[in-house]
Tab-separated table of C-alpha atoms and ligand atoms in Angstrom:
chain	number	residue	atom	x	y	z
A	188	UNK	CA	-13.841	4.787	10.606
A	189	UNK	CA	-10.403	5.826	11.676
A	190	UNK	CA	-10.891	9.659	11.421
A	191	UNK	CA	-13.885	11.614	13.033
A	192	UNK	CA	-16.933	10.412	10.732
A	193	UNK	CA	-17.957	14.094	9.782
A	194	UNK	CA	-14.343	14.564	8.730
A	195	UNK	CA	-14.515	11.513	6.613
A	196	UNK	CA	-17.895	12.680	5.037
A	197	UNK	CA	-16.332	16.022	4.595
A	198	UNK	CA	-13.285	14.478	2.693
A	199	UNK	CA	-15.706	12.275	0.582
A	200	UNK	CA	-17.962	15.282	-0.352
A	201	UNK	CA	-14.842	16.901	-1.798
A	202	UNK	CA	-14.235	13.980	-4.348
A	203	UNK	CA	-15.246	14.661	-7.968
A	204	UNK	CA	-18.062	12.359	-9.347
A	205	UNK	CA	-16.552	9.377	-10.744
A	206	UNK	CA	-17.252	8.129	-14.448
A	207	UNK	CA	-19.809	5.394	-15.176
A	208	UNK	CA	-17.308	2.533	-14.944
A	209	UNK	CA	-16.042	3.280	-11.452
A	210	UNK	CA	-19.473	4.325	-10.216
A	211	UNK	CA	-20.577	1.011	-11.237
A	212	UNK	CA	-17.921	-0.744	-9.631
A	213	UNK	CA	-18.595	1.150	-6.397
A	214	UNK	CA	-22.219	0.172	-6.284
A	215	UNK	CA	-21.328	-3.531	-7.175
A	216	UNK	CA	-18.588	-3.786	-4.567
A	217	UNK	CA	-21.153	-2.228	-2.060
A	218	UNK	CA	-23.943	-4.661	-3.209
A	219	UNK	CA	-21.917	-7.797	-3.171
A	220	UNK	CA	-19.553	-6.716	-0.305
A	221	UNK	CA	-16.271	-6.722	-2.306
A	222	UNK	CA	-13.526	-4.829	-0.357
A	223	UNK	CA	-12.307	-1.885	-2.559
A	224	UNK	CA	-10.131	0.954	-1.734
A	225	UNK	CA	-12.903	3.309	-2.574
A	226	UNK	CA	-12.420	6.806	-4.353
A	227	UNK	CA	-10.462	8.660	-1.674
A	228	UNK	CA	-7.842	6.030	-1.550
A	229	UNK	CA	-8.167	5.317	-5.492
A	230	UNK	CA	-7.336	9.155	-5.925
A	231	UNK	CA	-4.417	9.036	-3.677
A	232	UNK	CA	-2.992	5.985	-5.730
A	233	UNK	CA	-3.450	7.922	-8.890
A	234	UNK	CA	-1.769	10.715	-7.469
A	235	UNK	CA	1.493	8.787	-6.370
A	236	UNK	CA	1.510	7.471	-9.863
A	237	UNK	CA	1.373	10.888	-11.333
A	238	UNK	CA	4.059	12.320	-8.816
A	239	UNK	CA	6.544	9.515	-9.351
A	240	UNK	CA	5.657	9.066	-13.149
A	241	UNK	CA	5.395	5.358	-12.172
A	242	UNK	CA	4.837	3.236	-15.513
A	243	UNK	CA	5.446	-0.246	-14.400
A	244	UNK	CA	3.336	-1.291	-11.498
A	245	UNK	CA	2.528	-4.329	-9.868
A	246	UNK	CA	-0.706	-4.862	-7.763
A	247	UNK	CA	-0.950	-7.649	-5.024
A	248	UNK	CA	-4.566	-8.344	-4.491
A	249	UNK	CA	-6.903	-6.657	-7.114
A	250	UNK	CA	-10.396	-8.298	-6.675
A	251	UNK	CA	-12.683	-6.654	-9.480
A	252	UNK	CA	-9.714	-4.244	-10.445
A	253	UNK	CA	-11.223	-1.184	-9.144
A	254	UNK	CA	-7.804	0.199	-7.818
A	255	UNK	CA	-6.155	-1.209	-10.939
A	256	UNK	CA	-8.230	1.336	-13.059
A	257	UNK	CA	-7.059	4.081	-10.867
A	258	UNK	CA	-3.472	3.189	-11.217
A	259	UNK	CA	-3.678	2.286	-15.124
A	260	UNK	CA	-5.503	5.625	-15.900
A	261	UNK	CA	-2.844	7.584	-13.944
A	262	UNK	CA	0.223	5.707	-15.663
A	263	UNK	CA	-1.509	6.322	-19.064
A	264	UNK	CA	-1.222	4.652	-22.412
A	265	UNK	CA	1.775	2.472	-23.004
A	266	UNK	CA	2.091	1.734	-19.324
A	267	UNK	CA	2.282	-1.881	-17.658
A	268	UNK	CA	0.020	-2.457	-14.985
A	269	UNK	CA	-0.109	-6.209	-13.368
A	270	UNK	CA	-3.513	-7.327	-11.855
A	271	UNK	CA	-3.267	-10.295	-9.452
A	272	UNK	CA	-5.990	-12.150	-7.572
A	273	UNK	CA	-6.502	-15.951	-6.769
A	274	UNK	CA	-10.065	-15.860	-7.858
A	275	UNK	CA	-10.916	-16.765	-11.458
A	276	UNK	CA	-14.261	-14.944	-10.970
A	277	UNK	CA	-12.827	-11.617	-9.881
A	278	UNK	CA	-10.621	-11.822	-12.737
A	279	UNK	CA	-13.475	-12.561	-15.081
A	280	UNK	CA	-15.074	-9.449	-13.912
A	281	UNK	CA	-12.104	-7.318	-13.810
A	282	UNK	CA	-11.313	-7.869	-17.592
A	283	UNK	CA	-14.730	-6.673	-18.415
A	284	UNK	CA	-14.323	-3.588	-16.329
A	285	UNK	CA	-10.652	-3.182	-17.914
A	286	UNK	CA	-12.288	-3.109	-21.529
A	287	UNK	CA	-15.135	-0.609	-20.296
A	288	UNK	CA	-12.426	1.778	-18.684
A	289	UNK	CA	-10.258	1.721	-21.635
A	290	UNK	CA	-7.081	0.180	-20.041
A	291	UNK	CA	-7.235	-3.363	-21.130
A	292	UNK	CA	-4.265	-2.853	-23.415
A	293	UNK	CA	-2.033	-1.553	-20.195
A	294	UNK	CA	-3.337	-4.384	-17.668
A	295	UNK	CA	-1.896	-8.045	-17.408
A	296	UNK	CA	-4.109	-10.289	-15.575
A	297	UNK	CA	-2.518	-12.978	-13.399
A	298	UNK	CA	-4.815	-15.334	-11.677
A	299	UNK	CA	-2.968	-17.165	-8.650
A	300	UNK	CA	-1.189	-16.261	-5.447
A	301	UNK	CA	0.144	-12.721	-5.798
A	302	UNK	CA	3.496	-13.070	-4.447
A	303	UNK	CA	4.081	-16.175	-6.524
A	304	UNK	CA	2.977	-14.019	-9.521
A	305	UNK	CA	5.357	-11.488	-8.686
A	306	UNK	CA	8.141	-13.903	-8.406
A	307	UNK	CA	7.270	-15.141	-11.791
A	308	UNK	CA	7.140	-11.622	-13.501
A	309	UNK	CA	10.559	-10.542	-14.249
A	310	UNK	CA	12.041	-6.786	-13.902
A	311	UNK	CA	11.979	-4.066	-11.473
A	312	UNK	CA	8.768	-1.983	-10.849
A	313	UNK	CA	8.213	1.711	-10.193
A	314	UNK	CA	5.518	1.265	-7.737
A	315	UNK	CA	3.818	-1.897	-5.937
A	316	UNK	CA	0.678	-1.683	-4.348
A	317	UNK	CA	-0.079	-4.119	-1.621
A	318	UNK	CA	-3.664	-5.158	-0.710
A	319	UNK	CA	-3.461	-8.941	-0.050
A	320	UNK	CA	-4.675	-10.929	2.963
A	321	UNK	CA	-3.385	-8.902	5.947
A	322	UNK	CA	-1.502	-12.028	7.413
A	323	UNK	CA	0.600	-12.062	4.403
A	324	UNK	CA	1.866	-8.513	5.073
A	325	UNK	CA	5.404	-9.713	6.746
A	326	UNK	CA	5.782	-11.833	3.624
A	327	UNK	CA	5.308	-8.972	1.323
A	328	UNK	CA	8.290	-7.189	3.030
A	329	UNK	CA	10.533	-10.006	2.076
A	330	UNK	CA	9.323	-10.331	-1.528
A	331	UNK	CA	9.004	-6.543	-2.413
A	332	UNK	CA	12.165	-4.819	-1.643
A	333	UNK	CA	14.352	-6.503	-4.216
A	334	UNK	CA	11.535	-5.926	-6.909
A	335	UNK	CA	11.159	-2.194	-6.691
A	336	UNK	CA	13.589	0.224	-8.285
A	337	UNK	CA	15.331	2.886	-6.135
A	338	UNK	CA	12.968	5.904	-5.780
A	339	UNK	CA	9.904	3.357	-6.342
A	340	UNK	CA	7.025	3.289	-3.917
A	341	UNK	CA	5.518	0.359	-1.857
A	342	UNK	CA	1.957	1.515	-1.203
A	343	UNK	CA	0.013	-0.581	1.308
A	344	UNK	CA	-3.822	-0.414	2.099
A	345	UNK	CA	-5.624	-1.197	5.618
A	346	UNK	CA	-2.485	-0.367	7.788
A	347	UNK	CA	-4.597	0.869	10.615
A	348	UNK	CA	-6.889	-2.233	10.392
A	349	UNK	CA	-10.073	-0.790	11.719
A	350	UNK	CA	-8.086	0.568	14.695
A	351	UNK	CA	-6.917	-3.063	15.606
A	352	UNK	CA	-3.453	-1.760	15.438
A	353	UNK	CA	-3.967	-0.272	18.888
A	354	UNK	CA	-4.697	-3.414	20.743
A	355	UNK	CA	-4.207	-6.351	18.343
A	356	UNK	CA	-6.706	-9.205	19.015
A	357	UNK	CA	-5.735	-11.740	16.653
A	358	UNK	CA	-2.807	-12.951	14.322
A	359	UNK	CA	-3.955	-10.987	11.427
A	360	UNK	CA	-3.874	-7.675	13.407
A	361	UNK	CA	-0.431	-8.592	14.770
A	362	UNK	CA	0.771	-9.133	11.058
A	363	UNK	CA	-0.300	-5.705	10.346
A	364	UNK	CA	1.519	-4.331	13.464
A	365	UNK	CA	4.559	-6.020	12.669
A	366	UNK	CA	4.384	-4.880	8.994
A	367	UNK	CA	4.066	-1.146	10.138
A	368	UNK	CA	6.855	-1.389	12.582
A	369	UNK	CA	9.402	-3.059	10.305
A	370	UNK	CA	8.618	-0.746	7.613
A	371	UNK	CA	9.422	2.349	9.873
A	372	UNK	CA	12.395	0.696	11.274
A	373	UNK	CA	13.805	-0.266	7.894
A	374	UNK	CA	17.002	1.249	6.341
A	375	UNK	CA	15.638	0.348	2.833
A	376	UNK	CA	12.513	2.629	3.131
A	377	UNK	CA	11.291	6.093	4.061
A	378	UNK	CA	7.795	5.443	5.224
A	379	UNK	CA	4.592	7.443	6.124
A	380	UNK	CA	1.419	5.990	7.281
A	381	UNK	CA	-1.625	8.208	6.173
A	382	UNK	CA	-4.702	7.972	8.123
A	383	UNK	CA	-6.953	8.002	5.082
A	384	UNK	CA	-9.841	5.690	5.182
A	385	UNK	CA	-8.456	2.520	6.920
A	386	UNK	CA	-4.952	3.839	6.761
A	387	UNK	CA	-2.537	3.828	3.729
A	388	UNK	CA	1.219	3.413	4.133
A	389	UNK	CA	3.534	4.984	1.645
A	390	UNK	CA	7.004	3.546	1.597
A	391	UNK	CA	9.839	5.191	-0.606
A	392	UNK	CA	12.617	2.661	-1.464
A	393	UNK	CA	15.837	4.221	-0.722
B	218	SAM	C1	-8.911	-5.964	-0.503
B	218	SAM	S1	-9.466	-6.824	-1.895
B	218	SAM	C2	-8.646	-5.996	-2.964
B	218	SAM	C3	-9.210	-4.656	-3.463
B	218	SAM	C4	-8.465	-3.942	-4.641
B	218	SAM	N1	-7.082	-3.685	-4.424
B	218	SAM	C5	-9.451	-2.637	-4.956
B	218	SAM	O1	-9.112	-1.724	-4.087
B	218	SAM	O2	-10.107	-2.574	-5.735
B	218	SAM	C6	-8.176	-8.275	-1.888
B	218	SAM	C7	-8.399	-9.126	-2.964
B	218	SAM	O3	-6.927	-9.883	-3.054
B	218	SAM	C8	-7.140	-11.224	-3.142
B	218	SAM	N2	-6.212	-11.861	-2.367
B	218	SAM	C9	-5.988	-11.683	-1.158
B	218	SAM	N3	-4.734	-12.323	-0.771
B	218	SAM	C10	-4.223	-12.723	-1.880
B	218	SAM	C11	-2.989	-13.492	-2.294
B	218	SAM	N4	-2.273	-13.857	-1.314
B	218	SAM	N5	-2.909	-13.722	-3.715
B	218	SAM	C12	-3.664	-13.535	-4.591
B	218	SAM	N6	-4.990	-12.746	-4.393
B	218	SAM	C13	-5.032	-12.387	-3.098
B	218	SAM	C14	-8.618	-11.580	-2.650
B	218	SAM	O4	-9.031	-12.573	-3.323
B	218	SAM	C15	-9.415	-10.333	-2.901
B	218	SAM	O5	-10.161	-10.249	-3.956
C-alpha cells in the first residue's frame, strides 16, 4: 500500500459496485493471482478516456482484459482498442470477457510482445496505456512518443512500484525510477504521477 491503508479503504468504499463481468474478473484475478489495475485505477482510466475523448487506444500488457474493458466502455461504440499480451491463454480468457462485456467489436486482440505489436499497428493513438513488465519501461519511452498524437496521453501503471522507487533494490525497480525521471525531464511530455494504488503516471504529449 502506498497511501495510508485506511485512506485506501475509504477510497475503495466510495467506488460504485461493478457489473457482473468486472466483478467476476476481479474475483478471478484475486483467486488466480492475476495482477490487474483494480476498480480505482480502472475508473481513472475511464475518466481520462472521457476527458480526452480518446477513440483510438493501444494497451501494452492486458492480461485477462480487465483494464481493456474499462478503456473500451469509456471510449464507446465504434472506438478502436488494441489489447496485447504474450499469453495465448490470457487472450482466450479476455476474448470471452469482451463478449460478455459487450465490447468485442471494439477490441482487437494481439498475442505477442506488446511493443512489437505496437510497431506493427499503423497510425497514431489518442491514448496508450502501459502495463508491461517493468524492466521494459525505458523501452516504452523510446517506442511510444512517435505513436501518440499531440494532446494524447501516455498512462502508466505501477510507477511507485510498491515503494521500491525510494531505494531501488534491483534492476526492475531501477527501470521504473529511470522511467519516472525521464518522463518528468522530457520536453515531449507534461507528467504527473498520481499516488493512487501502486502509482499511476499520466503524461500529456506536448
Ligand atoms: C500487470 S498485467 C496487465 C493487467 C491489465 N493491464 C489489467 O489491469 O487488467 C501485465 C500483463 O502483461 C503481459 N506482459 C508483460 N510484458 C509484456 C510484453 N512486453 N509484451 C506482451 N505482454 C506482456 C503479461 O503476460 C501480463 O499478463
